[in-house]
Amino acid sequence: VDLAASRDGVDADTSALFELLAVAPQQVQTGGGVRCEDDVRRRLEAGASRVVIGSLSVTQSGLFIDWLKLFGAEKLVAALDIRIDEQGVPWPRTHGWTESGDRDMWVLLDELVAGGLKHLLCTDISRDGALSGPNLDLYTEICSRYPGLELQASGGVSSLQDIEDLKPTGS
């Protein structure tokens, strides 16, 4: 994730990212600051295997679905940063966790999956950086509700055991 591009948008210096894409022998998934179709296209043409779309996949889900059709579902990842409320409902957060989405994660995922989403990167932000272990219940429920979705679980991993514990969730 290019954090500077996430913050600075079109003013960000993304030259290091494109230098990496030019020489990396492995597949690279990249995100951060993707705000328009040309941002996606430039990264894919430079060699990115997938482009991760965060806030825009929440705030402009229709546009994101258009991109799924344009670039192909294998080339895009929706990145959802989730905060779980007092009732246990997961809500997407956007713009560096400062704003809440206008619908819960389940409603949003219903729309995105119906629109062709195949790859999801989900971060339980209450666990991100806390080294408290991943939210196994959340990731199990996502995989149960959307069995065709490829889930990248994020937040809380602090050991190899945490990674082992994720295996049965389907993520």
PDB file of C-alpha atoms in Angstrom:
ATOM      1  CA  VAL A   1       0.000   0.000   0.000  1.00  0.00           C
ATOM      2  CA  ASP A   2       1.359   3.379  -0.991  1.00  0.00           C
ATOM      3  CA  LEU A   3       0.385   5.367   2.106  1.00  0.00           C
ATOM      4  CA  ALA A   4       1.652   8.650   0.658  1.00  0.00           C
ATOM      5  CA  ALA A   5      -0.592   8.191  -2.369  1.00  0.00           C
ATOM      6  CA  SER A   6      -3.515   7.356  -0.073  1.00  0.00           C
ATOM      7  CA  ARG A   7      -2.975  10.654   1.692  1.00  0.00           C
ATOM      8  CA  ASP A   8      -1.839  12.869  -1.177  1.00  0.00           C
ATOM      9  CA  GLY A   9      -3.798  11.496  -4.148  1.00  0.00           C
ATOM     10  CA  VAL A  10      -2.709  12.939  -7.485  1.00  0.00           C
ATOM     11  CA  ASP A  11       0.039  14.969  -5.791  1.00  0.00           C
ATOM     12  CA  ALA A  12       1.804  11.858  -4.475  1.00  0.00           C
ATOM     13  CA  ASP A  13       5.193  10.784  -5.781  1.00  0.00           C
ATOM     14  CA  THR A  14       4.457   7.255  -7.000  1.00  0.00           C
ATOM     15  CA  SER A  15       7.757   6.824  -8.851  1.00  0.00           C
ATOM     16  CA  ALA A  16       9.063   4.228  -6.360  1.00  0.00           C
ATOM     17  CA  LEU A  17       5.988   2.079  -6.924  1.00  0.00           C
ATOM     18  CA  PHE A  18       6.458   2.112 -10.695  1.00  0.00           C
ATOM     19  CA  GLU A  19      10.188   1.402 -10.324  1.00  0.00           C
ATOM     20  CA  LEU A  20       9.309  -1.635  -8.201  1.00  0.00           C
ATOM     21  CA  LEU A  21       6.717  -2.859 -10.685  1.00  0.00           C
ATOM     22  CA  ALA A  22       9.291  -2.601 -13.482  1.00  0.00           C
ATOM     23  CA  VAL A  23      11.766  -4.946 -11.787  1.00  0.00           C
ATOM     24  CA  ALA A  24       9.806  -7.178  -9.402  1.00  0.00           C
ATOM     25  CA  PRO A  25      10.035 -10.830 -10.449  1.00  0.00           C
ATOM     26  CA  GLN A  26       7.037 -11.767  -8.283  1.00  0.00           C
ATOM     27  CA  GLN A  27       3.424 -10.707  -8.593  1.00  0.00           C
ATOM     28  CA  VAL A  28       2.692  -7.386  -6.909  1.00  0.00           C
ATOM     29  CA  GLN A  29      -0.683  -6.276  -5.601  1.00  0.00           C
ATOM     30  CA  THR A  30      -0.753  -2.516  -5.117  1.00  0.00           C
ATOM     31  CA  GLY A  31      -3.100  -0.002  -3.586  1.00  0.00           C
ATOM     32  CA  GLY A  32      -3.232   3.436  -2.066  1.00  0.00           C
ATOM     33  CA  GLY A  33      -4.530   6.582  -3.669  1.00  0.00           C
ATOM     34  CA  VAL A  34      -6.401   4.929  -6.531  1.00  0.00           C
ATOM     35  CA  ARG A  35      -9.011   7.518  -7.429  1.00  0.00           C
ATOM     36  CA  CYS A  36      -9.751   7.155 -11.122  1.00  0.00           C
ATOM     37  CA  GLU A  37      -9.806   4.660 -13.978  1.00  0.00           C
ATOM     38  CA  ASP A  38      -6.441   5.910 -15.235  1.00  0.00           C
ATOM     39  CA  ASP A  39      -4.823   5.115 -11.841  1.00  0.00           C
ATOM     40  CA  VAL A  40      -5.962   1.504 -12.206  1.00  0.00           C
ATOM     41  CA  ARG A  41      -4.910   1.270 -15.836  1.00  0.00           C
ATOM     42  CA  ARG A  42      -1.433   2.727 -15.214  1.00  0.00           C
ATOM     43  CA  ARG A  43      -0.713   0.265 -12.399  1.00  0.00           C
ATOM     44  CA  LEU A  44      -1.903  -2.743 -14.380  1.00  0.00           C
ATOM     45  CA  GLU A  45       0.021  -1.694 -17.480  1.00  0.00           C
ATOM     46  CA  ALA A  46       3.137  -1.239 -15.313  1.00  0.00           C
ATOM     47  CA  GLY A  47       2.885  -4.864 -14.210  1.00  0.00           C
ATOM     48  CA  ALA A  48       0.716  -4.956 -11.082  1.00  0.00           C
ATOM     49  CA  SER A  49      -1.132  -8.251 -10.797  1.00  0.00           C
ATOM     50  CA  ARG A  50      -3.996  -6.626  -8.879  1.00  0.00           C
ATOM     51  CA  VAL A  51      -5.021  -3.139  -7.820  1.00  0.00           C
ATOM     52  CA  VAL A  52      -6.529  -2.612  -4.390  1.00  0.00           C
ATOM     53  CA  ILE A  53      -9.365  -0.086  -4.129  1.00  0.00           C
ATOM     54  CA  GLY A  54     -10.265   1.131  -0.637  1.00  0.00           C
ATOM     55  CA  SER A  55     -12.492   4.106   0.110  1.00  0.00           C
ATOM     56  CA  LEU A  56     -13.830   4.359  -3.425  1.00  0.00           C
ATOM     57  CA  SER A  57     -15.192   0.783  -3.272  1.00  0.00           C
ATOM     58  CA  VAL A  58     -17.345   1.976  -0.357  1.00  0.00           C
ATOM     59  CA  THR A  59     -18.259   5.519  -1.371  1.00  0.00           C
ATOM     60  CA  GLN A  60     -18.651   4.895  -5.115  1.00  0.00           C
ATOM     61  CA  SER A  61     -19.520   1.215  -5.260  1.00  0.00           C
ATOM     62  CA  GLY A  62     -21.244   1.575  -8.639  1.00  0.00           C
ATOM     63  CA  LEU A  63     -18.066   2.981 -10.190  1.00  0.00           C
ATOM     64  CA  PHE A  64     -16.040   0.178  -8.605  1.00  0.00           C
ATOM     65  CA  ILE A  65     -18.420  -2.385 -10.136  1.00  0.00           C
ATOM     66  CA  ASP A  66     -17.957  -0.693 -13.530  1.00  0.00           C
ATOM     67  CA  TRP A  67     -14.196  -1.147 -13.083  1.00  0.00           C
ATOM     68  CA  LEU A  68     -14.698  -4.828 -12.237  1.00  0.00           C
ATOM     69  CA  LYS A  69     -16.359  -5.213 -15.634  1.00  0.00           C
ATOM     70  CA  LEU A  70     -13.789  -3.074 -17.450  1.00  0.00           C
ATOM     71  CA  PHE A  71     -10.580  -4.547 -16.003  1.00  0.00           C
ATOM     72  CA  GLY A  72     -11.832  -7.970 -14.894  1.00  0.00           C
ATOM     73  CA  ALA A  73     -12.625  -9.250 -11.433  1.00  0.00           C
ATOM     74  CA  GLU A  74      -9.226 -10.969 -11.151  1.00  0.00           C
ATOM     75  CA  LYS A  75      -7.477  -7.602 -11.415  1.00  0.00           C
ATOM     76  CA  LEU A  76      -9.232  -5.697  -8.612  1.00  0.00           C
ATOM     77  CA  VAL A  77      -9.481  -6.068  -4.845  1.00  0.00           C
ATOM     78  CA  ALA A  78     -11.999  -4.254  -2.654  1.00  0.00           C
ATOM     79  CA  ALA A  79     -10.305  -3.221   0.600  1.00  0.00           C
ATOM     80  CA  LEU A  80     -12.712  -2.762   3.472  1.00  0.00           C
ATOM     81  CA  ASP A  81     -11.521  -1.364   6.784  1.00  0.00           C
ATOM     82  CA  ILE A  82     -14.164  -2.482   9.269  1.00  0.00           C
ATOM     83  CA  ARG A  83     -15.235  -1.240  12.690  1.00  0.00           C
ATOM     84  CA  ILE A  84     -17.731  -3.433  14.513  1.00  0.00           C
ATOM     85  CA  ASP A  85     -20.438  -1.538  16.408  1.00  0.00           C
ATOM     86  CA  GLU A  86     -21.971  -2.346  19.816  1.00  0.00           C
ATOM     87  CA  GLN A  87     -24.579  -4.594  18.157  1.00  0.00           C
ATOM     88  CA  GLY A  88     -21.886  -6.614  16.377  1.00  0.00           C
ATOM     89  CA  VAL A  89     -22.543  -5.086  12.956  1.00  0.00           C
ATOM     90  CA  PRO A  90     -19.442  -4.433  10.816  1.00  0.00           C
ATOM     91  CA  TRP A  91     -19.302  -0.948   9.256  1.00  0.00           C
ATOM     92  CA  PRO A  92     -16.814   0.128   6.583  1.00  0.00           C
ATOM     93  CA  ARG A  93     -14.617   3.092   7.466  1.00  0.00           C
ATOM     94  CA  THR A  94     -13.099   5.301   4.771  1.00  0.00           C
ATOM     95  CA  HIS A  95     -10.558   8.077   4.331  1.00  0.00           C
ATOM     96  CA  GLY A  96      -8.034   6.672   6.768  1.00  0.00           C
ATOM     97  CA  TRP A  97     -10.722   5.388   9.150  1.00  0.00           C
ATOM     98  CA  THR A  98     -12.061   8.924   9.709  1.00  0.00           C
ATOM     99  CA  GLU A  99     -15.474   8.467   8.058  1.00  0.00           C
ATOM    100  CA  SER A 100     -18.142   5.772   8.144  1.00  0.00           C
ATOM    101  CA  GLY A 101     -19.754   4.181   5.117  1.00  0.00           C
ATOM    102  CA  ASP A 102     -23.462   4.771   4.590  1.00  0.00           C
ATOM    103  CA  ARG A 103     -24.364   1.056   4.856  1.00  0.00           C
ATOM    104  CA  ASP A 104     -23.086  -1.907   6.784  1.00  0.00           C
ATOM    105  CA  MET A 105     -20.538  -4.294   5.339  1.00  0.00           C
ATOM    106  CA  TRP A 106     -23.098  -7.036   4.586  1.00  0.00           C
ATOM    107  CA  VAL A 107     -25.260  -4.732   2.464  1.00  0.00           C
ATOM    108  CA  LEU A 108     -22.183  -3.402   0.660  1.00  0.00           C
ATOM    109  CA  LEU A 109     -20.767  -6.883   0.046  1.00  0.00           C
ATOM    110  CA  ASP A 110     -24.114  -8.109  -1.284  1.00  0.00           C
ATOM    111  CA  GLU A 111     -23.907  -5.350  -3.898  1.00  0.00           C
ATOM    112  CA  LEU A 112     -20.224  -5.832  -4.715  1.00  0.00           C
ATOM    113  CA  VAL A 113     -20.430  -9.615  -4.996  1.00  0.00           C
ATOM    114  CA  ALA A 114     -23.532  -9.338  -7.206  1.00  0.00           C
ATOM    115  CA  GLY A 115     -21.481  -6.924  -9.340  1.00  0.00           C
ATOM    116  CA  GLY A 116     -18.689  -9.465  -9.803  1.00  0.00           C
ATOM    117  CA  LEU A 117     -16.306  -8.968  -6.860  1.00  0.00           C
ATOM    118  CA  LYS A 118     -13.942 -11.927  -6.415  1.00  0.00           C
ATOM    119  CA  HIS A 119     -11.214 -10.502  -4.130  1.00  0.00           C
ATOM    120  CA  LEU A 120     -11.707  -8.840  -0.751  1.00  0.00           C
ATOM    121  CA  LEU A 121      -9.084  -7.515   1.647  1.00  0.00           C
ATOM    122  CA  CYS A 122     -10.820  -7.026   4.993  1.00  0.00           C
ATOM    123  CA  THR A 123      -9.215  -5.355   8.001  1.00  0.00           C
ATOM    124  CA  ASP A 124     -10.816  -5.357  11.431  1.00  0.00           C
ATOM    125  CA  ILE A 125      -9.366  -1.991  12.446  1.00  0.00           C
ATOM    126  CA  SER A 126      -9.875  -2.661  16.153  1.00  0.00           C
ATOM    127  CA  ARG A 127      -7.193  -5.329  15.826  1.00  0.00           C
ATOM    128  CA  ASP A 128      -4.887  -3.660  13.310  1.00  0.00           C
ATOM    129  CA  GLY A 129      -1.526  -3.156  14.983  1.00  0.00           C
ATOM    130  CA  ALA A 130      -2.845  -4.491  18.294  1.00  0.00           C
ATOM    131  CA  LEU A 131      -1.159  -7.919  17.988  1.00  0.00           C
ATOM    132  CA  SER A 132      -4.311  -9.411  19.531  1.00  0.00           C
ATOM    133  CA  GLY A 133      -4.951 -12.055  16.907  1.00  0.00           C
ATOM    134  CA  PRO A 134      -7.211 -11.839  13.849  1.00  0.00           C
ATOM    135  CA  ASN A 135     -10.988 -11.630  14.087  1.00  0.00           C
ATOM    136  CA  LEU A 136     -11.656 -15.272  13.267  1.00  0.00           C
ATOM    137  CA  ASP A 137     -15.420 -14.940  13.735  1.00  0.00           C
ATOM    138  CA  LEU A 138     -15.654 -12.085  11.217  1.00  0.00           C
ATOM    139  CA  TYR A 139     -13.561 -13.863   8.596  1.00  0.00           C
ATOM    140  CA  THR A 140     -15.438 -17.144   9.087  1.00  0.00           C
ATOM    141  CA  GLU A 141     -18.756 -15.354   8.586  1.00  0.00           C
ATOM    142  CA  ILE A 142     -17.552 -13.566   5.441  1.00  0.00           C
ATOM    143  CA  CYS A 143     -16.385 -16.864   3.908  1.00  0.00           C
ATOM    144  CA  SER A 144     -19.635 -18.570   4.937  1.00  0.00           C
ATOM    145  CA  ARG A 145     -21.850 -15.877   3.406  1.00  0.00           C
ATOM    146  CA  TYR A 146     -19.747 -15.453   0.244  1.00  0.00           C
ATOM    147  CA  PRO A 147     -18.121 -18.826  -0.534  1.00  0.00           C
ATOM    148  CA  GLY A 148     -16.882 -17.699  -3.965  1.00  0.00           C
ATOM    149  CA  LEU A 149     -15.021 -14.709  -2.557  1.00  0.00           C
ATOM    150  CA  GLU A 150     -11.238 -14.877  -2.113  1.00  0.00           C
ATOM    151  CA  LEU A 151     -10.619 -13.251   1.291  1.00  0.00           C
ATOM    152  CA  GLN A 152      -7.394 -11.648   2.441  1.00  0.00           C
ATOM    153  CA  ALA A 153      -7.719 -11.325   6.222  1.00  0.00           C
ATOM    154  CA  SER A 154      -5.965  -8.396   7.856  1.00  0.00           C
ATOM    155  CA  GLY A 155      -5.500  -7.035  11.345  1.00  0.00           C
ATOM    156  CA  GLY A 156      -4.189  -8.572  14.550  1.00  0.00           C
ATOM    157  CA  VAL A 157      -1.779 -11.178  13.212  1.00  0.00           C
ATOM    158  CA  SER A 158       1.216 -11.435  15.518  1.00  0.00           C
ATOM    159  CA  SER A 159       2.441 -15.008  15.130  1.00  0.00           C
ATOM    160  CA  LEU A 160       2.581 -18.014  12.866  1.00  0.00           C
ATOM    161  CA  GLN A 161      -0.116 -19.551  15.071  1.00  0.00           C
ATOM    162  CA  ASP A 162      -2.461 -16.705  14.100  1.00  0.00           C
ATOM    163  CA  ILE A 163      -1.920 -17.623  10.465  1.00  0.00           C
ATOM    164  CA  GLU A 164      -2.616 -21.277  11.237  1.00  0.00           C
ATOM    165  CA  ASP A 165      -5.769 -20.236  13.100  1.00  0.00           C
ATOM    166  CA  LEU A 166      -6.993 -18.403   9.966  1.00  0.00           C
ATOM    167  CA  LYS A 167      -6.906 -21.535   7.781  1.00  0.00           C
ATOM    168  CA  PRO A 168     -10.245 -22.997   8.929  1.00  0.00           C
ATOM    169  CA  THR A 169     -12.000 -19.662   8.360  1.00  0.00           C
ATOM    170  CA  GLY A 170     -11.531 -19.985   4.611  1.00  0.00           C
ATOM    171  CA  SER A 171      -9.461 -16.807   4.337  1.00  0.00           C
TER     172      SER A 171
END
